[in-house]
XYZ file of C-alpha atoms in Angstrom:
675
model
C -9.206 -21.064 -34.393
C -9.049 -21.768 -38.223
C -12.625 -21.272 -38.392
C -12.011 -17.718 -36.869
C -9.746 -16.789 -39.554
C -11.788 -17.717 -42.304
C -14.015 -15.049 -41.193
C -11.355 -12.809 -41.569
C -11.084 -13.916 -45.240
C -12.866 -10.781 -46.790
C -10.026 -8.454 -45.612
C -7.359 -11.424 -46.246
C -8.562 -11.991 -49.834
C -8.855 -8.123 -50.619
C -5.194 -8.103 -49.378
C -3.673 -10.459 -51.953
C -5.443 -8.722 -54.761
C -3.944 -5.621 -53.668
C -0.540 -7.546 -53.594
C -0.887 -8.267 -57.202
C -0.923 -4.898 -58.598
C 1.501 -3.432 -55.771
C 3.959 -6.285 -56.922
C 3.116 -5.702 -60.501
C 3.980 -1.353 -59.931
C 7.024 -2.669 -58.453
C 8.601 -3.494 -61.865
C 8.148 0.413 -62.630
C 11.310 1.452 -61.299
C 13.461 -1.402 -62.965
C 11.616 -0.584 -66.327
C 12.364 2.679 -66.031
C 15.855 2.527 -66.006
C 15.879 -0.311 -68.451
C 14.468 2.361 -70.799
C 16.376 5.681 -69.820
C 19.851 4.239 -70.036
C 18.757 1.783 -73.235
C 16.478 4.235 -75.236
C 16.472 7.368 -73.503
C 20.295 8.203 -73.176
C 20.774 6.717 -76.744
C 18.210 8.879 -78.659
C 18.824 12.102 -76.247
C 14.913 12.851 -76.342
C 13.833 14.628 -73.435
C 9.926 14.319 -74.431
C 10.902 10.483 -73.707
C 12.600 11.128 -70.474
C 9.620 13.450 -69.357
C 6.929 11.090 -69.960
C 8.509 8.206 -68.730
C 9.170 10.183 -65.493
C 5.776 11.440 -65.368
C 4.307 8.193 -65.689
C 6.393 6.401 -63.172
C 6.141 9.042 -60.836
C 2.247 8.241 -61.502
C 2.534 4.392 -60.734
C 4.435 5.193 -57.647
C 1.584 7.184 -56.542
C -0.926 4.378 -57.140
C 1.512 1.945 -55.629
C 1.993 3.758 -52.226
C -2.071 4.495 -51.987
C -2.505 0.538 -52.771
C -0.006 -0.288 -49.614
C -2.020 2.366 -47.407
C -4.947 0.512 -48.318
C -3.315 -3.065 -48.080
C -2.162 -2.208 -44.492
C -5.347 -0.879 -43.317
C -7.237 -3.721 -44.714
C -4.822 -6.168 -42.850
C -5.117 -3.759 -39.754
C -8.966 -4.130 -40.061
C -8.239 -7.842 -40.307
C -6.498 -7.658 -36.831
C -9.553 -5.706 -35.262
C -11.875 -8.222 -37.004
C -10.121 -11.179 -35.529
C -10.269 -9.244 -31.798
C -13.917 -9.095 -32.022
C -14.461 -12.591 -33.445
C -11.836 -14.033 -30.588
C -12.418 -11.684 -27.421
C -15.663 -13.162 -26.226
C -15.110 -16.807 -26.983
C -11.703 -16.457 -25.465
C -12.826 -14.773 -22.449
C -15.298 -16.989 -21.700
C -12.972 -20.055 -22.044
C -10.356 -18.498 -20.130
C -13.256 -17.898 -17.359
C -14.125 -21.902 -17.877
C -10.845 -22.768 -17.470
C -10.050 -20.589 -14.544
C -13.292 -22.330 -12.831
C -11.826 -26.096 -13.364
C -10.519 -28.052 -10.227
C -7.442 -29.691 -11.962
C -4.932 -28.855 -14.726
C -3.111 -25.671 -15.694
C -5.140 -22.558 -15.534
C -4.930 -20.997 -19.266
C -2.374 -18.140 -19.656
C -3.402 -14.841 -20.420
C -5.190 -15.437 -23.650
C -6.689 -12.156 -24.432
C -3.075 -10.861 -24.588
C -2.313 -13.238 -27.184
C -4.992 -12.067 -29.199
C -3.975 -8.898 -28.938
C -0.392 -10.307 -30.130
C -1.930 -11.666 -33.299
C -4.235 -8.168 -33.716
C -0.462 -6.379 -33.391
C 0.806 -9.200 -35.909
C -1.625 -8.740 -38.223
C -1.192 -4.942 -38.079
C 2.333 -5.049 -38.780
C 4.957 -5.194 -41.626
C 5.764 -8.962 -40.675
C 2.534 -10.306 -41.951
C 3.057 -8.327 -45.607
C 6.065 -10.430 -46.249
C 3.758 -13.454 -46.437
C 1.553 -11.419 -49.199
C 4.621 -10.740 -51.112
C 6.339 -14.350 -50.879
C 4.598 -15.970 -53.602
C 5.741 -13.392 -56.049
C 9.487 -14.042 -55.200
C 8.671 -16.937 -57.786
C 7.561 -14.515 -60.520
C 10.549 -12.131 -60.084
C 12.661 -15.113 -60.142
C 11.635 -16.101 -63.217
C 12.617 -13.026 -64.556
C 16.061 -12.730 -63.410
C 16.076 -16.466 -65.327
C 14.512 -14.306 -68.404
C 17.191 -11.758 -68.864
C 19.660 -14.076 -68.241
C 20.386 -17.932 -66.192
C 23.385 -16.513 -64.957
C 21.423 -13.837 -63.203
C 18.672 -16.507 -62.406
C 21.135 -18.948 -60.957
C 22.804 -16.346 -58.770
C 18.882 -15.280 -57.540
C 18.076 -18.967 -56.879
C 21.370 -19.384 -54.920
C 20.266 -16.502 -52.607
C 16.708 -17.247 -52.243
C 17.848 -21.096 -51.069
C 20.672 -19.673 -49.003
C 17.931 -17.068 -46.956
C 15.849 -20.029 -46.853
C 18.186 -22.419 -45.173
C 19.140 -19.423 -42.730
C 15.282 -19.025 -42.220
C 14.892 -22.977 -41.276
C 18.198 -22.268 -38.986
C 16.616 -19.955 -37.004
C 13.246 -21.422 -36.476
C 15.271 -24.805 -34.899
C 17.495 -22.266 -32.848
C 14.667 -20.536 -31.802
C 11.998 -22.284 -31.487
C 12.670 -23.918 -27.988
C 14.261 -20.746 -26.508
C 11.208 -19.018 -26.993
C 8.958 -20.740 -25.684
C 10.901 -21.318 -22.260
C 11.120 -17.466 -22.347
C 7.441 -16.884 -23.032
C 6.563 -19.557 -20.001
C 9.400 -17.959 -17.755
C 8.081 -14.379 -18.813
C 4.542 -15.101 -17.775
C 5.926 -17.294 -14.690
C 7.442 -13.604 -13.503
C 4.303 -11.722 -14.478
C 2.116 -14.442 -12.351
C 4.602 -13.784 -9.396
C 4.428 -10.284 -9.434
C 0.714 -10.578 -9.948
C 0.454 -12.861 -6.558
C 3.148 -10.206 -4.666
C 1.202 -7.580 -5.328
C -2.046 -9.023 -3.927
C -0.567 -9.872 -0.943
C 1.264 -7.030 -0.483
C -0.434 -6.369 3.076
C 0.649 -9.640 4.769
C 4.454 -9.305 2.864
C 4.784 -5.693 4.312
C 3.623 -6.524 8.087
C 5.720 -10.037 8.284
C 8.750 -8.496 6.554
C 8.419 -10.860 3.579
C 9.320 -8.267 1.439
C 13.384 -8.826 0.837
C 12.523 -12.731 0.484
C 9.731 -11.976 -2.300
C 12.583 -9.269 -4.207
C 15.335 -12.450 -4.438
C 12.570 -14.606 -5.712
C 11.903 -11.938 -8.242
C 15.215 -11.430 -9.251
C 15.722 -15.220 -10.055
C 13.095 -15.451 -12.107
C 13.788 -12.058 -13.713
C 17.109 -12.997 -13.954
C 16.513 -16.394 -15.948
C 14.053 -14.019 -17.762
C 16.681 -12.050 -19.126
C 19.222 -14.330 -20.089
C 16.857 -16.196 -21.962
C 16.189 -13.056 -23.785
C 20.083 -12.341 -24.234
C 20.220 -15.502 -25.612
C 17.633 -15.159 -28.299
C 18.779 -11.405 -28.931
C 22.146 -12.973 -29.852
C 21.318 -15.932 -31.899
C 18.515 -13.641 -33.714
C 21.265 -10.695 -34.245
C 23.279 -13.463 -35.645
C 21.484 -14.881 -38.345
C 19.644 -11.111 -39.111
C 23.414 -10.005 -39.694
C 24.210 -13.212 -41.802
C 21.205 -12.500 -43.630
C 22.098 -9.050 -44.383
C 25.611 -9.924 -45.109
C 23.924 -12.706 -47.655
C 22.048 -9.988 -49.859
C 24.104 -7.279 -49.688
C 27.109 -10.042 -51.203
C 24.429 -11.454 -53.440
C 23.725 -7.818 -55.077
C 27.606 -7.606 -55.469
C 27.673 -10.666 -57.303
C 24.748 -10.028 -59.517
C 26.415 -7.170 -60.473
C 29.778 -8.444 -60.841
C 27.867 -11.280 -63.235
C 26.226 -8.595 -65.316
C 29.028 -6.435 -65.712
C 30.863 -9.309 -67.396
C 27.900 -10.170 -69.501
C 28.069 -6.539 -70.578
C 31.654 -6.663 -71.298
C 30.736 -9.987 -73.465
C 27.843 -7.877 -75.150
C 25.128 -10.223 -73.516
C 23.710 -7.650 -71.177
C 22.921 -3.808 -71.660
C 23.693 -1.321 -68.515
C 19.800 -0.642 -68.516
C 18.886 -4.321 -68.324
C 21.610 -4.654 -65.407
C 20.140 -2.275 -63.367
C 16.608 -3.238 -63.871
C 17.944 -7.079 -62.907
C 19.690 -5.800 -59.680
C 16.445 -3.749 -58.612
C 14.196 -6.960 -59.508
C 16.932 -9.269 -57.279
C 15.981 -6.896 -54.723
C 12.541 -7.185 -54.882
C 12.720 -11.289 -54.481
C 14.823 -11.401 -52.074
C 13.228 -9.261 -49.567
C 10.288 -10.978 -48.275
C 12.286 -13.617 -47.203
C 14.820 -11.240 -45.458
C 11.886 -9.286 -43.817
C 10.779 -12.695 -42.716
C 14.252 -12.944 -40.715
C 14.422 -9.521 -39.535
C 10.736 -9.870 -37.609
C 11.409 -13.479 -36.962
C 10.648 -12.880 -32.660
C 7.430 -10.939 -34.177
C 6.540 -14.232 -36.255
C 7.361 -16.439 -33.100
C 5.748 -14.555 -30.868
C 2.274 -14.558 -33.109
C 2.321 -18.284 -33.781
C 2.951 -19.070 -30.062
C -0.129 -17.018 -29.344
C -2.001 -18.647 -32.393
C -1.035 -22.345 -30.863
C -1.845 -21.108 -27.216
C -5.473 -19.806 -28.663
C -6.191 -22.964 -30.417
C -5.624 -25.446 -27.391
C -7.782 -23.001 -25.438
C -10.572 -23.050 -27.943
C -10.163 -26.480 -29.062
C -11.884 -28.175 -31.572
C -15.271 -27.107 -31.014
C -14.583 -23.571 -31.407
C -18.854 -22.325 -31.687
C -20.487 -23.634 -28.680
C -24.227 -25.059 -29.993
C -26.952 -22.646 -28.226
C -28.532 -24.607 -25.391
C -32.340 -24.410 -25.223
C -33.393 -21.391 -22.913
C -35.560 -23.159 -20.163
C -38.219 -21.839 -18.129
C -37.746 -19.688 -15.261
C -36.973 -22.476 -12.157
C -38.467 -23.187 -9.037
C -35.144 -24.065 -7.424
C -35.811 -27.615 -6.593
C -32.325 -29.350 -6.251
C -31.282 -32.943 -6.591
C -28.281 -34.508 -6.219
C -28.303 -38.469 -8.179
C -25.265 -40.636 -7.348
C -22.485 -37.707 -7.189
C -18.932 -38.487 -7.466
C -16.336 -36.471 -7.470
C -12.240 -36.915 -7.898
C -9.269 -34.368 -8.591
C -7.624 -35.890 -11.682
C -6.702 -39.929 -10.656
C -7.200 -39.587 -6.665
C -9.241 -41.234 -4.471
C -12.787 -39.171 -4.643
C -13.353 -36.892 -2.496
C -17.149 -37.055 -2.851
C -18.826 -40.710 -2.794
C -22.167 -41.723 -3.975
C -23.929 -38.559 -2.601
C -27.788 -37.903 -3.186
C -30.574 -35.620 -1.504
C -32.806 -33.238 -2.981
C -34.117 -29.853 -1.658
C -37.346 -28.473 -2.499
C -37.769 -24.821 -3.411
C -37.404 -22.693 -0.630
C -35.890 -25.308 1.647
C -32.287 -24.860 3.124
C -29.134 -26.825 3.724
C -26.415 -26.235 5.794
C -23.155 -27.805 4.960
C -20.131 -28.617 7.851
C -17.506 -30.626 8.031
C -13.636 -31.022 9.029
C -11.298 -29.020 6.610
C -10.614 -30.830 3.476
C -13.650 -32.917 3.711
C -15.145 -31.289 0.676
C -17.469 -28.405 1.439
C -16.453 -25.685 -0.639
C -16.190 -28.449 -3.960
C -19.317 -29.464 -3.155
C -21.048 -26.242 -3.428
C -19.023 -25.556 -6.791
C -20.578 -28.814 -7.875
C -24.066 -27.628 -6.990
C -23.806 -24.088 -8.595
C -22.432 -25.823 -11.866
C -19.398 -24.330 -11.763
C -17.651 -27.682 -11.885
C -18.642 -31.060 -13.466
C -18.753 -34.226 -11.228
C -16.753 -37.342 -12.547
C -19.852 -38.954 -12.377
C -23.654 -38.308 -11.210
C -25.891 -35.358 -11.849
C -27.191 -32.455 -10.347
C -30.328 -31.195 -11.417
C -32.177 -27.951 -10.913
C -35.872 -28.336 -11.526
C -35.133 -31.689 -13.062
C -32.794 -30.792 -15.748
C -28.894 -31.368 -15.304
C -27.461 -27.852 -14.425
C -25.134 -28.178 -17.034
C -27.905 -27.970 -19.494
C -29.271 -24.760 -18.367
C -28.094 -21.680 -20.723
C -25.667 -20.173 -18.315
C -26.353 -16.576 -19.149
C -29.883 -17.528 -18.584
C -28.857 -19.838 -15.602
C -26.950 -17.043 -13.653
C -30.010 -14.348 -13.108
C -31.500 -17.115 -10.911
C -28.798 -18.218 -8.959
C -26.528 -16.541 -6.350
C -23.343 -16.863 -4.909
C -21.168 -16.239 -2.379
C -17.727 -17.507 -2.194
C -15.419 -18.515 0.676
C -12.958 -15.715 -0.736
C -15.032 -12.639 -1.635
C -13.659 -10.601 -4.904
C -15.656 -7.408 -5.885
C -15.054 -5.818 -9.137
C -13.432 -2.006 -9.913
C -16.486 -0.293 -9.978
C -19.235 1.479 -7.583
C -21.357 -0.400 -5.076
C -24.202 -0.374 -6.883
C -22.297 -1.963 -10.314
C -21.190 -4.876 -8.110
C -24.624 -5.440 -6.265
C -26.568 -5.390 -9.676
C -23.928 -7.797 -11.347
C -22.131 -5.135 -13.736
C -25.563 -4.318 -15.075
C -26.592 -0.473 -15.900
C -27.058 0.831 -12.761
C -30.127 3.500 -13.670
C -32.129 0.221 -15.119
C -31.577 -1.614 -11.888
C -32.088 1.014 -9.127
C -35.167 -0.649 -7.120
C -33.673 -3.841 -7.420
C -30.446 -3.334 -5.851
C -31.883 -1.387 -3.092
C -34.179 -4.367 -2.381
C -30.962 -6.535 -2.524
C -29.218 -4.623 -0.377
C -32.113 -4.470 2.502
C -32.678 -8.056 2.140
C -28.857 -8.712 3.053
C -29.263 -6.223 5.704
C -26.356 -4.160 3.511
C -28.703 -1.098 3.050
C -27.758 0.955 6.610
C -24.003 -0.095 5.915
C -23.868 1.059 1.955
C -25.669 4.290 3.175
C -22.894 5.232 5.700
C -20.135 4.978 2.977
C -18.562 8.551 1.725
C -20.813 8.025 -1.702
C -23.505 5.512 -0.709
C -24.483 3.378 -3.255
C -21.661 5.195 -5.951
C -18.910 4.857 -3.505
C -16.163 3.290 -5.558
C -14.849 0.066 -4.659
C -11.342 0.274 -5.723
C -10.093 -3.165 -7.477
C -10.819 -6.089 -5.561
C -12.770 -3.696 -2.947
C -9.795 -2.798 -1.499
C -11.217 0.413 0.025
C -13.940 -1.611 2.258
C -13.167 -4.034 5.080
C -13.743 -7.846 4.990
C -16.777 -7.344 6.586
C -18.284 -4.863 4.050
C -16.963 -6.956 1.134
C -18.808 -9.558 2.683
C -21.999 -7.826 3.632
C -22.295 -6.581 -0.281
C -21.328 -9.452 -1.666
C -24.328 -11.200 -0.438
C -26.416 -8.034 -1.491
C -25.118 -9.268 -5.012
C -26.353 -12.862 -4.754
C -29.666 -11.686 -3.305
C -30.232 -9.527 -6.515
C -32.598 -9.845 -9.105
C -34.742 -13.169 -8.566
C -32.564 -16.049 -7.348
C -34.052 -19.268 -6.724
C -30.933 -20.719 -5.720
C -28.780 -19.273 -3.149
C -25.131 -21.068 -2.598
C -23.013 -19.543 0.547
C -19.895 -20.630 1.366
C -18.634 -19.413 5.003
C -20.963 -16.117 4.454
C -19.847 -15.083 8.287
C -16.307 -15.553 8.158
C -15.282 -12.158 8.008
C -18.274 -10.850 10.063
C -18.684 -9.057 13.598
C -21.371 -9.548 16.081
C -23.465 -6.842 14.349
C -22.675 -8.839 10.835
C -23.511 -12.110 12.282
C -27.012 -11.078 13.696
C -27.823 -9.186 10.149
C -26.761 -12.129 8.238
C -29.185 -14.196 10.933
C -32.377 -11.952 9.941
C -31.343 -11.975 6.249
C -31.381 -16.191 5.890
C -34.959 -15.517 7.808
C -36.222 -13.197 5.235
C -34.437 -15.290 2.242
C -36.123 -18.671 3.830
C -39.769 -16.354 3.964
C -39.133 -15.848 0.378
C -38.852 -19.351 -0.513
C -35.476 -19.240 -1.726
C -33.225 -22.851 -2.021
C -30.448 -21.919 0.518
C -27.302 -23.676 0.918
C -24.904 -22.490 3.343
C -21.398 -24.006 4.520
C -20.592 -22.846 8.094
C -18.554 -23.705 11.058
C -20.743 -21.805 13.561
C -23.931 -23.942 15.122
C -26.081 -20.712 16.103
C -26.142 -20.261 11.921
C -26.671 -24.026 11.340
C -29.712 -24.059 13.339
C -31.626 -21.865 11.038
C -31.583 -24.046 8.188
C -34.295 -27.020 7.398
C -31.687 -29.889 6.846
C -28.133 -30.242 7.758
C -25.251 -32.394 5.719
C -22.162 -33.696 7.972
C -19.430 -33.948 5.302
C -16.603 -36.396 6.758
C -12.595 -37.126 5.665
C -13.481 -40.349 3.959
C -15.884 -38.620 1.312
C -18.859 -40.149 3.787
C -21.632 -37.979 4.677
C -24.922 -37.653 7.209
C -27.938 -36.128 5.988
C -30.861 -35.199 7.983
C -33.063 -32.584 9.570
C -31.274 -30.149 11.585
C -32.939 -30.730 15.054
C -32.058 -34.410 14.587
C -28.102 -34.089 13.133
C -27.448 -31.107 15.401
C -27.170 -32.830 19.025
C -24.498 -35.182 17.122
C -22.233 -32.695 16.120
C -19.509 -33.156 18.757
C -16.020 -32.474 17.588
C -13.390 -34.971 18.721
C -11.939 -34.321 22.630
C -9.232 -31.554 22.661
C -5.718 -33.169 23.060
C -4.132 -32.866 26.570
C -1.843 -30.267 25.020
C -4.449 -27.380 24.048
C -6.195 -28.378 27.232
C -6.237 -26.212 30.187
C -3.864 -27.145 33.265
C -4.999 -29.329 35.908
C -5.602 -26.985 38.448
C -7.554 -24.679 36.313
C -9.963 -27.419 35.176
C -13.004 -28.578 37.320
C -13.242 -32.626 37.988
C -13.903 -34.729 35.385
C -17.533 -36.362 35.819
C -17.396 -40.175 37.021
C -19.008 -40.818 33.521
C -19.423 -39.222 29.891
C -23.594 -39.376 30.639
C -25.234 -36.603 28.553
C -26.305 -35.617 31.991
C -22.671 -34.581 32.729
C -22.352 -32.292 29.672
C -25.471 -30.377 30.537
C -26.121 -27.045 32.789
C -25.970 -27.133 36.565
C -26.545 -23.723 36.736
C -26.602 -20.413 34.915
C -29.233 -17.285 34.501
C -30.738 -14.644 32.346
C -28.873 -11.751 33.813
C -29.394 -7.656 32.255
C -32.720 -7.143 30.164
C -33.483 -3.807 28.726
C -34.682 -2.854 25.053
C -31.561 -3.186 23.464
C -30.685 -6.619 24.469
C -30.021 -9.418 27.229
C -26.820 -10.769 28.794
C -26.575 -14.007 31.138
C -23.933 -16.874 31.810
C -24.076 -20.481 32.464
C -21.454 -22.691 34.034
C -20.542 -26.404 32.119
C -18.788 -28.687 35.012
C -17.028 -30.182 31.972
C -15.733 -28.316 28.870
C -17.884 -28.416 26.356
C -16.504 -30.073 23.073
C -18.182 -27.281 20.670
C -19.189 -23.864 21.050
C -22.335 -23.834 23.165
C -25.295 -22.268 21.407
C -28.373 -20.648 22.545
C -31.622 -19.944 21.210
C -33.747 -16.794 22.476
C -37.552 -17.088 22.095
C -39.991 -14.351 23.018
C -43.628 -15.376 23.163
C -42.627 -18.783 21.302
C -40.989 -17.296 18.311
C -37.620 -17.703 17.907
C -35.640 -14.365 17.889
C -32.197 -15.946 16.594
C -29.464 -17.423 17.949
C -26.016 -16.656 19.759
C -22.800 -18.640 21.095
C -21.682 -18.668 24.673
C -18.224 -17.718 24.919
C -15.718 -18.909 27.781
C -14.785 -16.315 30.244
C -11.198 -15.311 30.040
C -8.873 -12.509 32.187
C -9.938 -12.301 35.619
C -12.728 -14.499 35.962
C -10.997 -17.373 34.592
C -8.223 -17.340 36.957
C -10.588 -17.801 39.906
C -10.329 -21.476 41.524
C -13.452 -21.865 39.658
C -12.768 -24.120 36.589
C -12.805 -23.243 33.076
C -16.930 -23.768 32.654
C -17.968 -20.392 33.004
C -19.648 -19.188 29.461
C -21.044 -16.008 29.112
C -23.337 -14.588 26.543
C -24.881 -11.578 24.785
C -27.975 -11.027 22.424
C -29.007 -7.890 20.548
C -32.518 -7.558 19.965
C -33.836 -6.766 15.923
C -33.785 -3.017 15.531
C -37.155 -3.123 14.331
C -38.801 -4.713 17.463
C -40.992 -2.744 19.361
C -41.632 -3.730 22.805
C -44.973 -2.547 24.759
C -44.116 -4.134 27.655
C -41.516 -5.783 29.774
C -39.175 -7.816 27.379
C -37.761 -9.784 30.163
C -41.289 -11.554 30.958
C -41.709 -12.583 27.350
C -38.259 -14.263 26.863
C -36.787 -17.530 27.218
C -33.535 -18.815 26.537
C -32.384 -22.768 25.815
C -28.854 -23.863 25.506
C -28.259 -26.350 23.331
C -25.624 -28.992 24.308
C -23.863 -30.980 21.722
C -24.857 -34.613 22.801
C -27.478 -33.318 25.340
C -30.559 -31.883 25.325
C -31.923 -28.463 25.590
C -31.602 -26.536 28.675
C -33.638 -23.966 29.803
C -31.770 -21.023 31.893
C -34.010 -19.329 34.832
C -34.265 -15.611 34.819
C -32.021 -13.429 37.982
């Protein structure tokens, strides 16, 4: 932080030089009164009076011009400090916001604004005038030792008041700042979740909590206001009392013919000038303390290494990803990920699956360089991912987080990652088409120019997710990381996602995706199964998928016995296979059908649809509900439907060329016959 202040030394040095002349010019009025009372009045010279008056007025004009210039210099210093700090502070705050452990940084840009405001205010001027207090004190001793002693006593008393104020307000100020920050975050969080609060009647509870937090803020501010007001009042009383004492001492000296009336008036003004900086510091103590707290927070945020060394800009990556003996833990807890190693060649795809809390999202944050592993390494094209320049690497990474956040701006601005829309028009449309979001965007009121609103609030969850996928695919990404990209998608959206993943694979883009859907998992080359204990299984999807069976449902969640088919005599794989089912309706739009399982499948059954030996896509078979489930047929009936890709043009009956396989977890593929 000190380095950034040193960059502004030009302004501070020149402000100090101006302060030298300003304080010298402050002697003009005391000297004027000294000359008027001791010489002009005794000589009764109107010409001398006129000359002195004009001269002092010119000095005052120059003095106030210099004060204006000094204020402008300090204001420019605040702006310059803001320019120097804003970028690094924002970057460091973003880095801190991505940390997995520890308290995230406060609103550090607001701290930068506080420092800028402090440098532009009157409080900082007192520090430039404070050294001149010694000069004015020496003048008071030169006038008479008694007046110098009064001035020294007053300065010491005001200094003690300043120390008392600092000690009395330091802790309450810090506590008030922390509580105010907590209150601000509470309001921001409540605003983000206003929809949930309104739907579930939580507004009253939120208001009560807010009143408790805000009440503490008001209590602390009242306490601070009382303390600072009391000390400021004592300071003003001290300053006024010292004037009276100085006048009394001066009159006594005049009576004893040790001082002239003009010298007394001059001494009174110089006394005021000597004590004004300390009095100004006391009066502006709250602003000074706020600036000091902001300075401390920024110093902690920026740390010792203020300027990060520039990293070598490496060549464009191909997309080869290597994970070597990766460990990750939160703080001192047990490792969430243990000794993980795998590699992906350019264009390969990896599906990640596992129970909640197993570390799937943590892993993808490590893979795209957001988090730093506890040990081990993540390498992209042989270089550790943190060795890449972030701005350079960002062009080649696409990331779709689990919680989609869009920025306030148009759809096009979000897709091009807040770049210049006019410059990237073709790439924006290409990314949207690759994500199968082009038609969706065109249906919006203003197409690509549709304003999103903060966080994309004007769009549905599925629309936001598909536009965020287009953003991830913008440009020339070599590594795509998707965290549950279908969590908000409907059937049409899932089908579009499947088609997009196929095109991404054809484009040779390395893809990593977290999913809970087996139909989506089947599109990836490799599957990584994470377990609760930090271990993992990795293999080709066609080898791993049959073993992905979830634990049996608990009895409380199973259907009643009278609605279930009798359990098979053994748990052999054949008992879980389809015993009947068929492809039903087939037309140019798609197909429908059903399949029956004698025992409730442990995971959602997945079907693969082929035409002429080419995989068109996958879909899930869903358990029949309603009237059908109430019949005496058990709970094993599942229905499915699949819509053909819109670009397909059938020149003959598609039903003759179709083949549908049912994937049985723990069993084999079973072909469904046609009706």
